[in-house]
PDB file of C-alpha atoms in Angstrom:
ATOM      1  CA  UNK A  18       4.022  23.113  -2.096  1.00 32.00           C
ATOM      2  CA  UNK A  19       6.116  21.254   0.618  1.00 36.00           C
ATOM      3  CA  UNK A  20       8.734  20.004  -1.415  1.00 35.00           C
ATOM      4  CA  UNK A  21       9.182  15.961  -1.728  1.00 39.00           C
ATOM      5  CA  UNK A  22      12.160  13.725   0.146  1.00 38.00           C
ATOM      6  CA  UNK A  23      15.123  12.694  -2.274  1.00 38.00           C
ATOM      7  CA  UNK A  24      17.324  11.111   0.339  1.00 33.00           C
ATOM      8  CA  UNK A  25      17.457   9.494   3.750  1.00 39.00           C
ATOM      9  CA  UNK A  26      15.783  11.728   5.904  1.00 38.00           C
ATOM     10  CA  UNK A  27      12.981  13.127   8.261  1.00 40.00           C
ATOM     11  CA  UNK A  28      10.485  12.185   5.477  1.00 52.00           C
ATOM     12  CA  UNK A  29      11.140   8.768   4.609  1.00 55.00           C
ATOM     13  CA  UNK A  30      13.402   6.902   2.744  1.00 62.00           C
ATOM     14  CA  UNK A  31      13.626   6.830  -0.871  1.00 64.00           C
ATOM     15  CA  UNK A  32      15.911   3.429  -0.982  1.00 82.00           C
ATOM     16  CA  UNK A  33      13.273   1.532   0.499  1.00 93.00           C
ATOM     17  CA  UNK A  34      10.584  -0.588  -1.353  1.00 97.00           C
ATOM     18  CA  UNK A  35       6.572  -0.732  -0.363  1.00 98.00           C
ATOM     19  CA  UNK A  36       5.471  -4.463  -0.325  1.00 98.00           C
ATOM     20  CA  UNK A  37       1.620  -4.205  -1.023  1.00 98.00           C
ATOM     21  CA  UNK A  38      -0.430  -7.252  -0.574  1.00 97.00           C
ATOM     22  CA  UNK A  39      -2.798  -7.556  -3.389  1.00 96.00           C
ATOM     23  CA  UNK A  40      -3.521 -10.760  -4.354  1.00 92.00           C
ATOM     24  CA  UNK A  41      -6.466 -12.121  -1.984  1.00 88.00           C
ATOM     25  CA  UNK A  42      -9.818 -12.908  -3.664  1.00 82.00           C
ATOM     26  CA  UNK A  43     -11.674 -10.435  -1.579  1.00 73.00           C
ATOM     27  CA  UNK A  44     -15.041 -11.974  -1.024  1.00 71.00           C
ATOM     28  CA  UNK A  45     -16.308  -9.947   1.548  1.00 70.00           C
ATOM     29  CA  UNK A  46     -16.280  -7.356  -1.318  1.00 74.00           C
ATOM     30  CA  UNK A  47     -17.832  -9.937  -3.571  1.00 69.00           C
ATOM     31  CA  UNK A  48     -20.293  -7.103  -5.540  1.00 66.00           C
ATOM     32  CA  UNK A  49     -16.648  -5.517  -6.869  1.00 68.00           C
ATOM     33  CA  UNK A  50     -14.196  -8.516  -6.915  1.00 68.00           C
ATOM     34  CA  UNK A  51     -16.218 -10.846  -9.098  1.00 77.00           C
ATOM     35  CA  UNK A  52     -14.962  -8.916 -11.944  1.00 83.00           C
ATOM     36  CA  UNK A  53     -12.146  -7.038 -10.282  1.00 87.00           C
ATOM     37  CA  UNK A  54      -9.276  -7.565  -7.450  1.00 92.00           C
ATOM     38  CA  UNK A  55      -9.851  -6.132  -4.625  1.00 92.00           C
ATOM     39  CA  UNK A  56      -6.728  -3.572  -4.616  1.00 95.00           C
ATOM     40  CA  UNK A  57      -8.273  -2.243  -8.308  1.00 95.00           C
ATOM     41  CA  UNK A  58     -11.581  -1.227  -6.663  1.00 94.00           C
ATOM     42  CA  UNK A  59     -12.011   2.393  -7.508  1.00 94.00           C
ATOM     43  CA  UNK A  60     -12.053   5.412  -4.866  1.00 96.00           C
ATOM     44  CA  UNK A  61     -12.910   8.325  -6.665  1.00 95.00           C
ATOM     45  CA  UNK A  62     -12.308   6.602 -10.103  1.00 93.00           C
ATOM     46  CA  UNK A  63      -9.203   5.209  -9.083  1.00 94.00           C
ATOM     47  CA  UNK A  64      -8.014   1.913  -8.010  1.00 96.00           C
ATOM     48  CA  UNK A  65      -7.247   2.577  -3.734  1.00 97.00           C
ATOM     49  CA  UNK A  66      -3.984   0.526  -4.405  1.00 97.00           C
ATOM     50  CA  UNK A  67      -2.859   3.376  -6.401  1.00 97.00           C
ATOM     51  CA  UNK A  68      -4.182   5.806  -3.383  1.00 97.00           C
ATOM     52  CA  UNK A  69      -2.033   3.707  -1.522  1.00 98.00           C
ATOM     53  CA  UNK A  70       1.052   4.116  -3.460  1.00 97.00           C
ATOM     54  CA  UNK A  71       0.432   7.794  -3.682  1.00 96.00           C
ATOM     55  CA  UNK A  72       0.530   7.972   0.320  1.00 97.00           C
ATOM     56  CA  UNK A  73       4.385   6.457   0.474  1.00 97.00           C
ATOM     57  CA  UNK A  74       5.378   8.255  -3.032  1.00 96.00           C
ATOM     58  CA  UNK A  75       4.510  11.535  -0.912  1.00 95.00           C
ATOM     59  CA  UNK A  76       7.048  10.329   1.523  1.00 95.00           C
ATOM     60  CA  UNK A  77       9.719   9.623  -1.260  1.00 95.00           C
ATOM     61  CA  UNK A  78       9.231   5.658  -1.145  1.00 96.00           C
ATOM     62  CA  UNK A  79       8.674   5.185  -5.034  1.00 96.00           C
ATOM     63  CA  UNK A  80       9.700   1.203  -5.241  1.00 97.00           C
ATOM     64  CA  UNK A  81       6.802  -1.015  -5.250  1.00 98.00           C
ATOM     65  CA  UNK A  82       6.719  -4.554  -5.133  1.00 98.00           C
ATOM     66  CA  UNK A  83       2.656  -5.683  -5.851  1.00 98.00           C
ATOM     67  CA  UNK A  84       2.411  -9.103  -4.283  1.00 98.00           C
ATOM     68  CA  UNK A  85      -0.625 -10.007  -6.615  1.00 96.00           C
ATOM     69  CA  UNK A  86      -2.954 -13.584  -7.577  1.00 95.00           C
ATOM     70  CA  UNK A  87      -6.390 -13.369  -7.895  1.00 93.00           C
ATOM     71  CA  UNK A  88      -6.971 -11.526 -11.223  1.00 93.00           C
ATOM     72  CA  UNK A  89      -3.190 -10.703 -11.140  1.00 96.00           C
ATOM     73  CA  UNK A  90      -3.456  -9.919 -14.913  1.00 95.00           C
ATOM     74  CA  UNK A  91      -5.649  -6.943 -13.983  1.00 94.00           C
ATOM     75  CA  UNK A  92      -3.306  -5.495 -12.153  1.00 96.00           C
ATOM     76  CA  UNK A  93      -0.598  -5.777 -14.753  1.00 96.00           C
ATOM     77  CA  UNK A  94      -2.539  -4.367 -17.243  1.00 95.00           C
ATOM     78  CA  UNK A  95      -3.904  -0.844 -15.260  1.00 95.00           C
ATOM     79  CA  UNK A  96       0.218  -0.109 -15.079  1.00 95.00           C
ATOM     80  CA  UNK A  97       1.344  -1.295 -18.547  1.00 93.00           C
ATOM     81  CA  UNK A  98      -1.320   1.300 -19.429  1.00 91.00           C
ATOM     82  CA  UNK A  99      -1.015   3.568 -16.664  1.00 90.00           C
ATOM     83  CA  UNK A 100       0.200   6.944 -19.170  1.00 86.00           C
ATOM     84  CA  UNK A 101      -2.629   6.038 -20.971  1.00 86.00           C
ATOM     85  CA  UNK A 102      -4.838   6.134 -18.065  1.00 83.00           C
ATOM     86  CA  UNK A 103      -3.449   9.161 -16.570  1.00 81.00           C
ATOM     87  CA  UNK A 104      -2.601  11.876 -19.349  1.00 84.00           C
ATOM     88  CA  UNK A 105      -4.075  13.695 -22.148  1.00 88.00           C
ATOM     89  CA  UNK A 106      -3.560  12.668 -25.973  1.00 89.00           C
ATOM     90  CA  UNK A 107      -3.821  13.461 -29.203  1.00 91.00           C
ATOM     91  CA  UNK A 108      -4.578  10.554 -31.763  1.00 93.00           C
ATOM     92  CA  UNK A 109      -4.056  11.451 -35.324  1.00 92.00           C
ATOM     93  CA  UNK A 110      -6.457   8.166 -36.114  1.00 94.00           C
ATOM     94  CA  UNK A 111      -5.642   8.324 -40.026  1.00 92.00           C
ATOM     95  CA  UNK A 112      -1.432   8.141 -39.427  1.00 94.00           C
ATOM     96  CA  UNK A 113      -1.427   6.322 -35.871  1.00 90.00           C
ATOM     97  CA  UNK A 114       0.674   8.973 -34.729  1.00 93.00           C
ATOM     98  CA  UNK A 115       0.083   9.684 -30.773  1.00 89.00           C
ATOM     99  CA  UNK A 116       1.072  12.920 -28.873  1.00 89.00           C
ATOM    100  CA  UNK A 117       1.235  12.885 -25.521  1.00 85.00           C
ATOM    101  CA  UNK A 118       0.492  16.237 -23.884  1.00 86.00           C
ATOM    102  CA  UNK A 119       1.427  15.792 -20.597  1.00 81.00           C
ATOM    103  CA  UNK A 120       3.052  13.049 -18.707  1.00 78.00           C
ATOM    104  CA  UNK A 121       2.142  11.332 -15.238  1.00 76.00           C
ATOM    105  CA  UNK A 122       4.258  12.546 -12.621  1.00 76.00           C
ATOM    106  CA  UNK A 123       4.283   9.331 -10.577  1.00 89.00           C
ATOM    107  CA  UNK A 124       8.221   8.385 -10.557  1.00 89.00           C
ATOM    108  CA  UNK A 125       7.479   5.399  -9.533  1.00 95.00           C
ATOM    109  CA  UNK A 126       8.892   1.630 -10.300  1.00 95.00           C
ATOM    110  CA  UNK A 127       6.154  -0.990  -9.946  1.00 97.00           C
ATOM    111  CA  UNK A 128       7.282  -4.818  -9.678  1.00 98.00           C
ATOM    112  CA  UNK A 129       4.187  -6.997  -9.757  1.00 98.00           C
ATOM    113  CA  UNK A 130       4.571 -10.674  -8.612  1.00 97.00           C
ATOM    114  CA  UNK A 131       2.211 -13.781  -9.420  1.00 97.00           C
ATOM    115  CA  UNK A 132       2.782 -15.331  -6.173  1.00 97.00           C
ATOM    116  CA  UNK A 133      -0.125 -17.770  -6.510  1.00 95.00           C
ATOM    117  CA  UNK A 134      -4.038 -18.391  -6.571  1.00 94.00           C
ATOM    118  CA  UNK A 135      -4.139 -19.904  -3.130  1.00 93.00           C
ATOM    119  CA  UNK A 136      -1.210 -18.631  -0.875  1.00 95.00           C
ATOM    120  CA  UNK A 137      -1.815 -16.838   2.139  1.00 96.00           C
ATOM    121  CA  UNK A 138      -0.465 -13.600   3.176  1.00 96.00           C
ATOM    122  CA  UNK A 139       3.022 -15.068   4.489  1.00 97.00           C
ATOM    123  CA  UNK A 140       3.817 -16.964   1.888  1.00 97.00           C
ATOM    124  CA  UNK A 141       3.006 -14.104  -0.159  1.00 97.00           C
ATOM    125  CA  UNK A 142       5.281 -11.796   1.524  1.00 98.00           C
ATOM    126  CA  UNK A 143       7.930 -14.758   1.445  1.00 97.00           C
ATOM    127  CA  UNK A 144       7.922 -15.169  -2.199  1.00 97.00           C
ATOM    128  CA  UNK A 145       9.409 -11.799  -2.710  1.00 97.00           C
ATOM    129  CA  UNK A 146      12.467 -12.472  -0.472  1.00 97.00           C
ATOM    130  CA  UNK A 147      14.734 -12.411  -3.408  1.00 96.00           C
ATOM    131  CA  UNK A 148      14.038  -8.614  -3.785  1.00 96.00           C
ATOM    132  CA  UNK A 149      13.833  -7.423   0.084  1.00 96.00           C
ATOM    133  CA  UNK A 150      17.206  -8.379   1.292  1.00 93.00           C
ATOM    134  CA  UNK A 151      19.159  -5.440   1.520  1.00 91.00           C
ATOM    135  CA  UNK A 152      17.476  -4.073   4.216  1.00 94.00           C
ATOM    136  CA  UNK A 153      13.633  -2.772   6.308  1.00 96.00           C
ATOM    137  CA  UNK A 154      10.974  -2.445   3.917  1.00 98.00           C
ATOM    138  CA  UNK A 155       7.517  -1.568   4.547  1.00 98.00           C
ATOM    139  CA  UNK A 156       4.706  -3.797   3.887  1.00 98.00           C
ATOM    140  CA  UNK A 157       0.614  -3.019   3.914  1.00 97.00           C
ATOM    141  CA  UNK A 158      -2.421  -4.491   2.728  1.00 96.00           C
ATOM    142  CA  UNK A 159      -3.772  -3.236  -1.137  1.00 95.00           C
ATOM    143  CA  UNK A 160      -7.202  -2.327   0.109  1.00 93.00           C
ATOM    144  CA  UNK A 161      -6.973   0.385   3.597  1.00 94.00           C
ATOM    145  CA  UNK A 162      -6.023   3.961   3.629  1.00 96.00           C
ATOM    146  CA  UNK A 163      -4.682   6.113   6.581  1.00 96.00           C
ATOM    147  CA  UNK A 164      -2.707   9.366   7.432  1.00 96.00           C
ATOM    148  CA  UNK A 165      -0.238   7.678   8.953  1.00 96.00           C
ATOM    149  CA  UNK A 166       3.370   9.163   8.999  1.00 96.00           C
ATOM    150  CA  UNK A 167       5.478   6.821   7.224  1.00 97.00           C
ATOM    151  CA  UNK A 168       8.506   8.959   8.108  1.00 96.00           C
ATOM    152  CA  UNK A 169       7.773   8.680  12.163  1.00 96.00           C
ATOM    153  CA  UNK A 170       6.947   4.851  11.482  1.00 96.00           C
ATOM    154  CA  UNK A 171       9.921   3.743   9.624  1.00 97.00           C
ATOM    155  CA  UNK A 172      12.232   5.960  12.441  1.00 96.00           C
ATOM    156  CA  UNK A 173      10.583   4.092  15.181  1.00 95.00           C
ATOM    157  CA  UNK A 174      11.736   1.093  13.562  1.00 96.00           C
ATOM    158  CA  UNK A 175      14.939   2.259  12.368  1.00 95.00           C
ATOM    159  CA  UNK A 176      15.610   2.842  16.123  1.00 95.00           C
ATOM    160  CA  UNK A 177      14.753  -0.846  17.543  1.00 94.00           C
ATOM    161  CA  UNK A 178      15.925  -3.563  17.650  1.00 94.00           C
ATOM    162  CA  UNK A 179      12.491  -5.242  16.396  1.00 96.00           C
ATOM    163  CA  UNK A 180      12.095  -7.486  12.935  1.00 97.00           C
ATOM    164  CA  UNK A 181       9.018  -6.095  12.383  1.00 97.00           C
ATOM    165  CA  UNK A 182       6.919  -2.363  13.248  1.00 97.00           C
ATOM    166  CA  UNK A 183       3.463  -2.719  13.226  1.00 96.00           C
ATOM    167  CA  UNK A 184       1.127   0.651  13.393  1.00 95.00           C
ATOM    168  CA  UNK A 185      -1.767   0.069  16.106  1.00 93.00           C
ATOM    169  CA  UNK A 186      -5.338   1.962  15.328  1.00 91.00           C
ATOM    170  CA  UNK A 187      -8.578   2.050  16.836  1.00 83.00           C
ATOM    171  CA  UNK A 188     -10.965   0.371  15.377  1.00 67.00           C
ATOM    172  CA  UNK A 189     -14.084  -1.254  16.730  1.00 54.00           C
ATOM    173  CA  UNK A 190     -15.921  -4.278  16.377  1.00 52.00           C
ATOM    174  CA  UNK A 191     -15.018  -7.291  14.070  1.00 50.00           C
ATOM    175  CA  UNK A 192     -11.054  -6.720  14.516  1.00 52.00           C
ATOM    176  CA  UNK A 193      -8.993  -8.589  17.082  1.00 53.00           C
ATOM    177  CA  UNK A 194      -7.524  -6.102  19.686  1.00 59.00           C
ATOM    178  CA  UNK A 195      -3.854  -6.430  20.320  1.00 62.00           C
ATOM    179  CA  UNK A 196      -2.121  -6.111  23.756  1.00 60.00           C
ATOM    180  CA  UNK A 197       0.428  -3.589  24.021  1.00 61.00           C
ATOM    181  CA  UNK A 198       2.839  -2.926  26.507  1.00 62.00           C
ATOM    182  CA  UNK A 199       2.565   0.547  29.024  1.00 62.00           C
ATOM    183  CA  UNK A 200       5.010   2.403  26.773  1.00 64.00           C
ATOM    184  CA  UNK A 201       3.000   1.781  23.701  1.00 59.00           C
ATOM    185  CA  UNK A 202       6.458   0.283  21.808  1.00 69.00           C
ATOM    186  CA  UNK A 203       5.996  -3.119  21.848  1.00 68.00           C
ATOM    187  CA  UNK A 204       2.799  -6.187  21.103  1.00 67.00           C
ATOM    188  CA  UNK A 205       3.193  -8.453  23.788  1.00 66.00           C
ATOM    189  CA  UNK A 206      -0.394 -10.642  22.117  1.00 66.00           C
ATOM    190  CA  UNK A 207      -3.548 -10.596  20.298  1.00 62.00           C
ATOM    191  CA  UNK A 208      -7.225 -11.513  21.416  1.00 58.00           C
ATOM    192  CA  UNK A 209     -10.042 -13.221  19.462  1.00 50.00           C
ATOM    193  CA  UNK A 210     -11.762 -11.236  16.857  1.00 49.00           C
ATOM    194  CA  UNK A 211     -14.469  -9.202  18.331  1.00 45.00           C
ATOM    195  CA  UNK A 212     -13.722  -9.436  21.705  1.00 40.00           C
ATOM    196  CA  UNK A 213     -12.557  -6.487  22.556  1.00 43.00           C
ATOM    197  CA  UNK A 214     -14.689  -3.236  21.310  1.00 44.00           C
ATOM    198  CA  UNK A 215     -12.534   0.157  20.695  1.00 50.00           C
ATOM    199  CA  UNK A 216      -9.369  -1.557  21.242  1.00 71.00           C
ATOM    200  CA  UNK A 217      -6.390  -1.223  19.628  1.00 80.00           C
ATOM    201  CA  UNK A 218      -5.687  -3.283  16.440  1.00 87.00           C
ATOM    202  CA  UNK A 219      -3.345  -4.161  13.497  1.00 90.00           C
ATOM    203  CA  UNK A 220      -3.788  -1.279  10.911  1.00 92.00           C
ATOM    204  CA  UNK A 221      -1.149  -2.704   8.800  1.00 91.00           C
ATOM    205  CA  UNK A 222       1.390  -0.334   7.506  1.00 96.00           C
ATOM    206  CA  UNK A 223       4.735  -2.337   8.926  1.00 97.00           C
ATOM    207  CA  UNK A 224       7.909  -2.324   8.747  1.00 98.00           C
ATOM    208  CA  UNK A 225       9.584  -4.991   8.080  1.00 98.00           C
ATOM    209  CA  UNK A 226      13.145  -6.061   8.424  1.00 97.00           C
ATOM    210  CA  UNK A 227      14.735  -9.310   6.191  1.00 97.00           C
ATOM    211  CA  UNK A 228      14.722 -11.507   9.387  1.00 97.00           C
ATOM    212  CA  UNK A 229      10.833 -12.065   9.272  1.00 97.00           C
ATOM    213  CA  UNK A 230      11.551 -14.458   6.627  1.00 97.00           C
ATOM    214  CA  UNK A 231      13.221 -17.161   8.827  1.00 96.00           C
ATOM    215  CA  UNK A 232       9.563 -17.268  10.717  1.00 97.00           C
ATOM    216  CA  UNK A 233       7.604 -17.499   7.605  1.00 97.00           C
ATOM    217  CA  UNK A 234       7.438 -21.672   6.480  1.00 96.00           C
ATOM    218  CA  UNK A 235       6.102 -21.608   3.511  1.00 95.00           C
ATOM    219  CA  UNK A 236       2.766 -20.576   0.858  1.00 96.00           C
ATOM    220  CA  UNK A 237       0.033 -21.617   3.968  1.00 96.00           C
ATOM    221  CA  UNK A 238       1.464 -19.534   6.225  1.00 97.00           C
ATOM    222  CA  UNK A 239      -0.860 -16.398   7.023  1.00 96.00           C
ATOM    223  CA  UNK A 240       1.469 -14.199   7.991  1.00 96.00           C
ATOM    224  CA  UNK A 241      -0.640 -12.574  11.120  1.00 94.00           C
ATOM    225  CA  UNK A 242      -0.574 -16.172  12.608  1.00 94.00           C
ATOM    226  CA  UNK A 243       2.617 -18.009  13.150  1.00 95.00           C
ATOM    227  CA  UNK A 244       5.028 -15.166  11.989  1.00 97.00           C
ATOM    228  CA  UNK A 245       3.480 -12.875  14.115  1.00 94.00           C
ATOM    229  CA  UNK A 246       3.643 -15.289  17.317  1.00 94.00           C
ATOM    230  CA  UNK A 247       7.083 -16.340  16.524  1.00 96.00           C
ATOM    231  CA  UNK A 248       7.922 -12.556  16.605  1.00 96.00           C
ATOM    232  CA  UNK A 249       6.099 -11.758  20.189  1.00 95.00           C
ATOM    233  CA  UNK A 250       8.104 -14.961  21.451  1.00 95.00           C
ATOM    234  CA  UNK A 251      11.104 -13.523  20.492  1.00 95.00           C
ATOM    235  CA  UNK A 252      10.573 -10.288  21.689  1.00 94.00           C
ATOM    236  CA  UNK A 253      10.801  -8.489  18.188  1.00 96.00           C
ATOM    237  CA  UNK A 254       7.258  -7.124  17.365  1.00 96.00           C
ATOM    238  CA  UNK A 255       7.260  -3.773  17.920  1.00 95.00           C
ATOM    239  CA  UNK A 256       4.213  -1.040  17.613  1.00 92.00           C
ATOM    240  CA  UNK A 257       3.453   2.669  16.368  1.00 94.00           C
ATOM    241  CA  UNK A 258       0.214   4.101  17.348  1.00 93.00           C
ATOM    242  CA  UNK A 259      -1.540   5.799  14.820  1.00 94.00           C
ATOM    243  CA  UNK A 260      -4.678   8.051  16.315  1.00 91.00           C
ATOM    244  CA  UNK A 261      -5.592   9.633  13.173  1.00 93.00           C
ATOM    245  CA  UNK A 262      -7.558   8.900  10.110  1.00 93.00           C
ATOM    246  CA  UNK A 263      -7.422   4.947   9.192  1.00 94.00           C
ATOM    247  CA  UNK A 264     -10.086   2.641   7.194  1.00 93.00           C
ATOM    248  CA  UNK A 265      -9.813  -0.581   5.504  1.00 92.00           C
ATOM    249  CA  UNK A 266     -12.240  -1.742   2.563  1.00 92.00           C
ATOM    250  CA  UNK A 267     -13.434  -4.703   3.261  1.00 88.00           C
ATOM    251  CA  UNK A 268     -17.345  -4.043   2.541  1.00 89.00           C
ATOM    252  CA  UNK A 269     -19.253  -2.232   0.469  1.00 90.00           C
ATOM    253  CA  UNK A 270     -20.293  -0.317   2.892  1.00 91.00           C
ATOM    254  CA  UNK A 271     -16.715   0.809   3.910  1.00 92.00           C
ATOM    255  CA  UNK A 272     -16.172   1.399  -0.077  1.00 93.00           C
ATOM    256  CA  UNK A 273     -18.993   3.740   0.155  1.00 93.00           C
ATOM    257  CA  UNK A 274     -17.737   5.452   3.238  1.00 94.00           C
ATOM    258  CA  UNK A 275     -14.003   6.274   1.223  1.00 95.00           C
ATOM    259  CA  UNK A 276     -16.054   7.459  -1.413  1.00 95.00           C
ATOM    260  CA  UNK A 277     -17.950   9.894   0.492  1.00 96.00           C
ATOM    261  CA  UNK A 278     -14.927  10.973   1.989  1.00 95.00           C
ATOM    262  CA  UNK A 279     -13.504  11.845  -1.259  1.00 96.00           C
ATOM    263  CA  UNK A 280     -16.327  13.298  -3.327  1.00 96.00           C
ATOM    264  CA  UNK A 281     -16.174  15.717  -0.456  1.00 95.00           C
ATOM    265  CA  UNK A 282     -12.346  17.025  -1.378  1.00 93.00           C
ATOM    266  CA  UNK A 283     -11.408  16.436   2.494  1.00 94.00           C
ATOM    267  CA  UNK A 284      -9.772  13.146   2.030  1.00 96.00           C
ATOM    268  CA  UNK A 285      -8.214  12.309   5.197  1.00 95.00           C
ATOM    269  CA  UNK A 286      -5.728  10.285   3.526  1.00 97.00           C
ATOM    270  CA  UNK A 287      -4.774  12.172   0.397  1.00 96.00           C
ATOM    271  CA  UNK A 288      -1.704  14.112   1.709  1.00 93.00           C
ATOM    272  CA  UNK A 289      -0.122  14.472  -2.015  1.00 91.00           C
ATOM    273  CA  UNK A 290      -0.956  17.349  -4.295  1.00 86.00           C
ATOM    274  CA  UNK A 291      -2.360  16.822  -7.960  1.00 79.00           C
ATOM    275  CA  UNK A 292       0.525  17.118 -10.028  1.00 69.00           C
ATOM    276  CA  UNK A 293       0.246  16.423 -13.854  1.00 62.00           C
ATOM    277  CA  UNK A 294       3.339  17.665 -15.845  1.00 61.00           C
ATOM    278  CA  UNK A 295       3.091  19.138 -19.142  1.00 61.00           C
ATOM    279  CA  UNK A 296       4.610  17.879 -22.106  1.00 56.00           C
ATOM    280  CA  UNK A 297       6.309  21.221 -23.129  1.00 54.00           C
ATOM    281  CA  UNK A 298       8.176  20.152 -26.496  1.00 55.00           C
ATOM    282  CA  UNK A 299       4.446  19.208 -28.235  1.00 53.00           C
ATOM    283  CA  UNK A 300       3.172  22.420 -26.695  1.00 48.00           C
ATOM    284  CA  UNK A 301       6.067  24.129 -28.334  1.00 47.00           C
ATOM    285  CA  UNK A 302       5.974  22.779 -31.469  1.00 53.00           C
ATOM    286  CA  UNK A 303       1.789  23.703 -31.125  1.00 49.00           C
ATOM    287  CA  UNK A 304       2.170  27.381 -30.174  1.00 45.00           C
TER     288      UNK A 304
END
């Protein structure tokens, strides 16, 4: 088993936080999100935000900041109750006395935010300022999976001079294309949804340094609007391209297509191994 990043490295960087946004009302999904958020839609009988957080725990980030709001409660609830979820038990039901026998091995500190019914994804982002100021941080959406290399993506940023990385994929049809310079390094624009087929296009997965704040105004600011503008103006949006596996959920049909992709064990995305720890004193005390 490749072992995991501790420290600043080729890997990742386990000071950093993961901004996930997770609080839209998902309505293109409406057959799953009239009961649940979109991020808690299950992949393979789990929520894909937690497939999500799985992909950057892999590369040692294991801060989270969930930016929720619609059905926020939901989300608290699946990690106030996440050993309960994720390890076996024994319930003596007559004393109340619970055993775990083994213990999730996601080391992982999850800070979920109500940052509002009705805000867009900028104002979103810029209610959680108070906790992203010490430095870059990387920032996705709570419903699309990839096998991007979060350790390539936050060096590329690392090593500009930009206030915000995005990764570029290729994905056609209903997405707007962006327009990227020769080298590949920097967005110089976007066009109109749709108008470009097989283009390249935001995939998410940024990187995000505490400047993109300042271009953020306030809880109606999408952030792929004005902030992103304000950034190409200024010369500070830069780009990764990403030509491997990437899909979003926003249809059932895509939700469908992640499951097949996992009942078939060849998960592009799912570069972690299944780890569940034991919980050796009860198994002691058993023997």
């Amino acid at each position: 088993m490749e072992a995991e990043f501790e420290t600043q490295g080729s890997r990742g960087d386990s000071r950093m936080k993961a901004v996930l946004l997770a609080g839209g009302f998902g309505t293109r999904l409406s057959e799953e999100t009239a009961i649940t958020p979109k991020p808690m839609v299950e992949i393979g009988g789990k929520p894909i935000i937690w497939h999500i957080m799985k992909m950057y725990s892999h590369y040692g980030i294991r801060d989270f900041v969930i930016l929720g709001g619609y059905k926020v409660d939901y989300i608290r609830s699946y990690f106030l109750n996440y050993q309960a979820k994720s390890c076996d038990v024994s319930i003596d039901l007559r004393s109340g006395r619970v055993d775990w026998l083994s213990y999730a091995s996601d080391d992982w500190q999850v800070t979920i935010l109500d940052t509002g019914l009705e805000s867009m994804t900028g104002g979103r982002i810029k209610r959680a300022r108070h906790l992203l100021q010490d430095g870059p941080f990387c920032l996705t959406y709570g419903d699309g999976v990839a096998n991007v290399n979060l350790a390539e993506l936050i060096a590329a940023h690392k090593a500009s001079d930009d206030w915000c990385t995005l990764t570029a994929v290729t994905q056609p049809g209903r997405f707007g294309a962006l327009r990227v310079s020769d080298t590949g390094r920097q967005v110089h624009g976007f066009s109109e949804k749709g108008a470009t087929d097989g283009g390249m296009i935001n995939g998410g997965f940024f990187v995000c340094s505490p400047e993109i704040f300042d271009l953020i105004d306030g809880d109606d600011t999408v952030f792929e609007a004005e902030p992103m503008s304000r950034l190409i103006a200024h010369g500070k949006l830069g780009c990764h391209i990403h030509t491997g596996f990437w899909q979003s959920m926003d249809t059932l049909r895509d939700r469908h297509v992640l499951e097949a992709h996992w009942a078939s064990g060849r998960a592009p995305w799912k570069i972690w191994p299944d780890v569940r720890e034991p919980n050796l004193s009860i198994l002691r005390r058993s023997a």
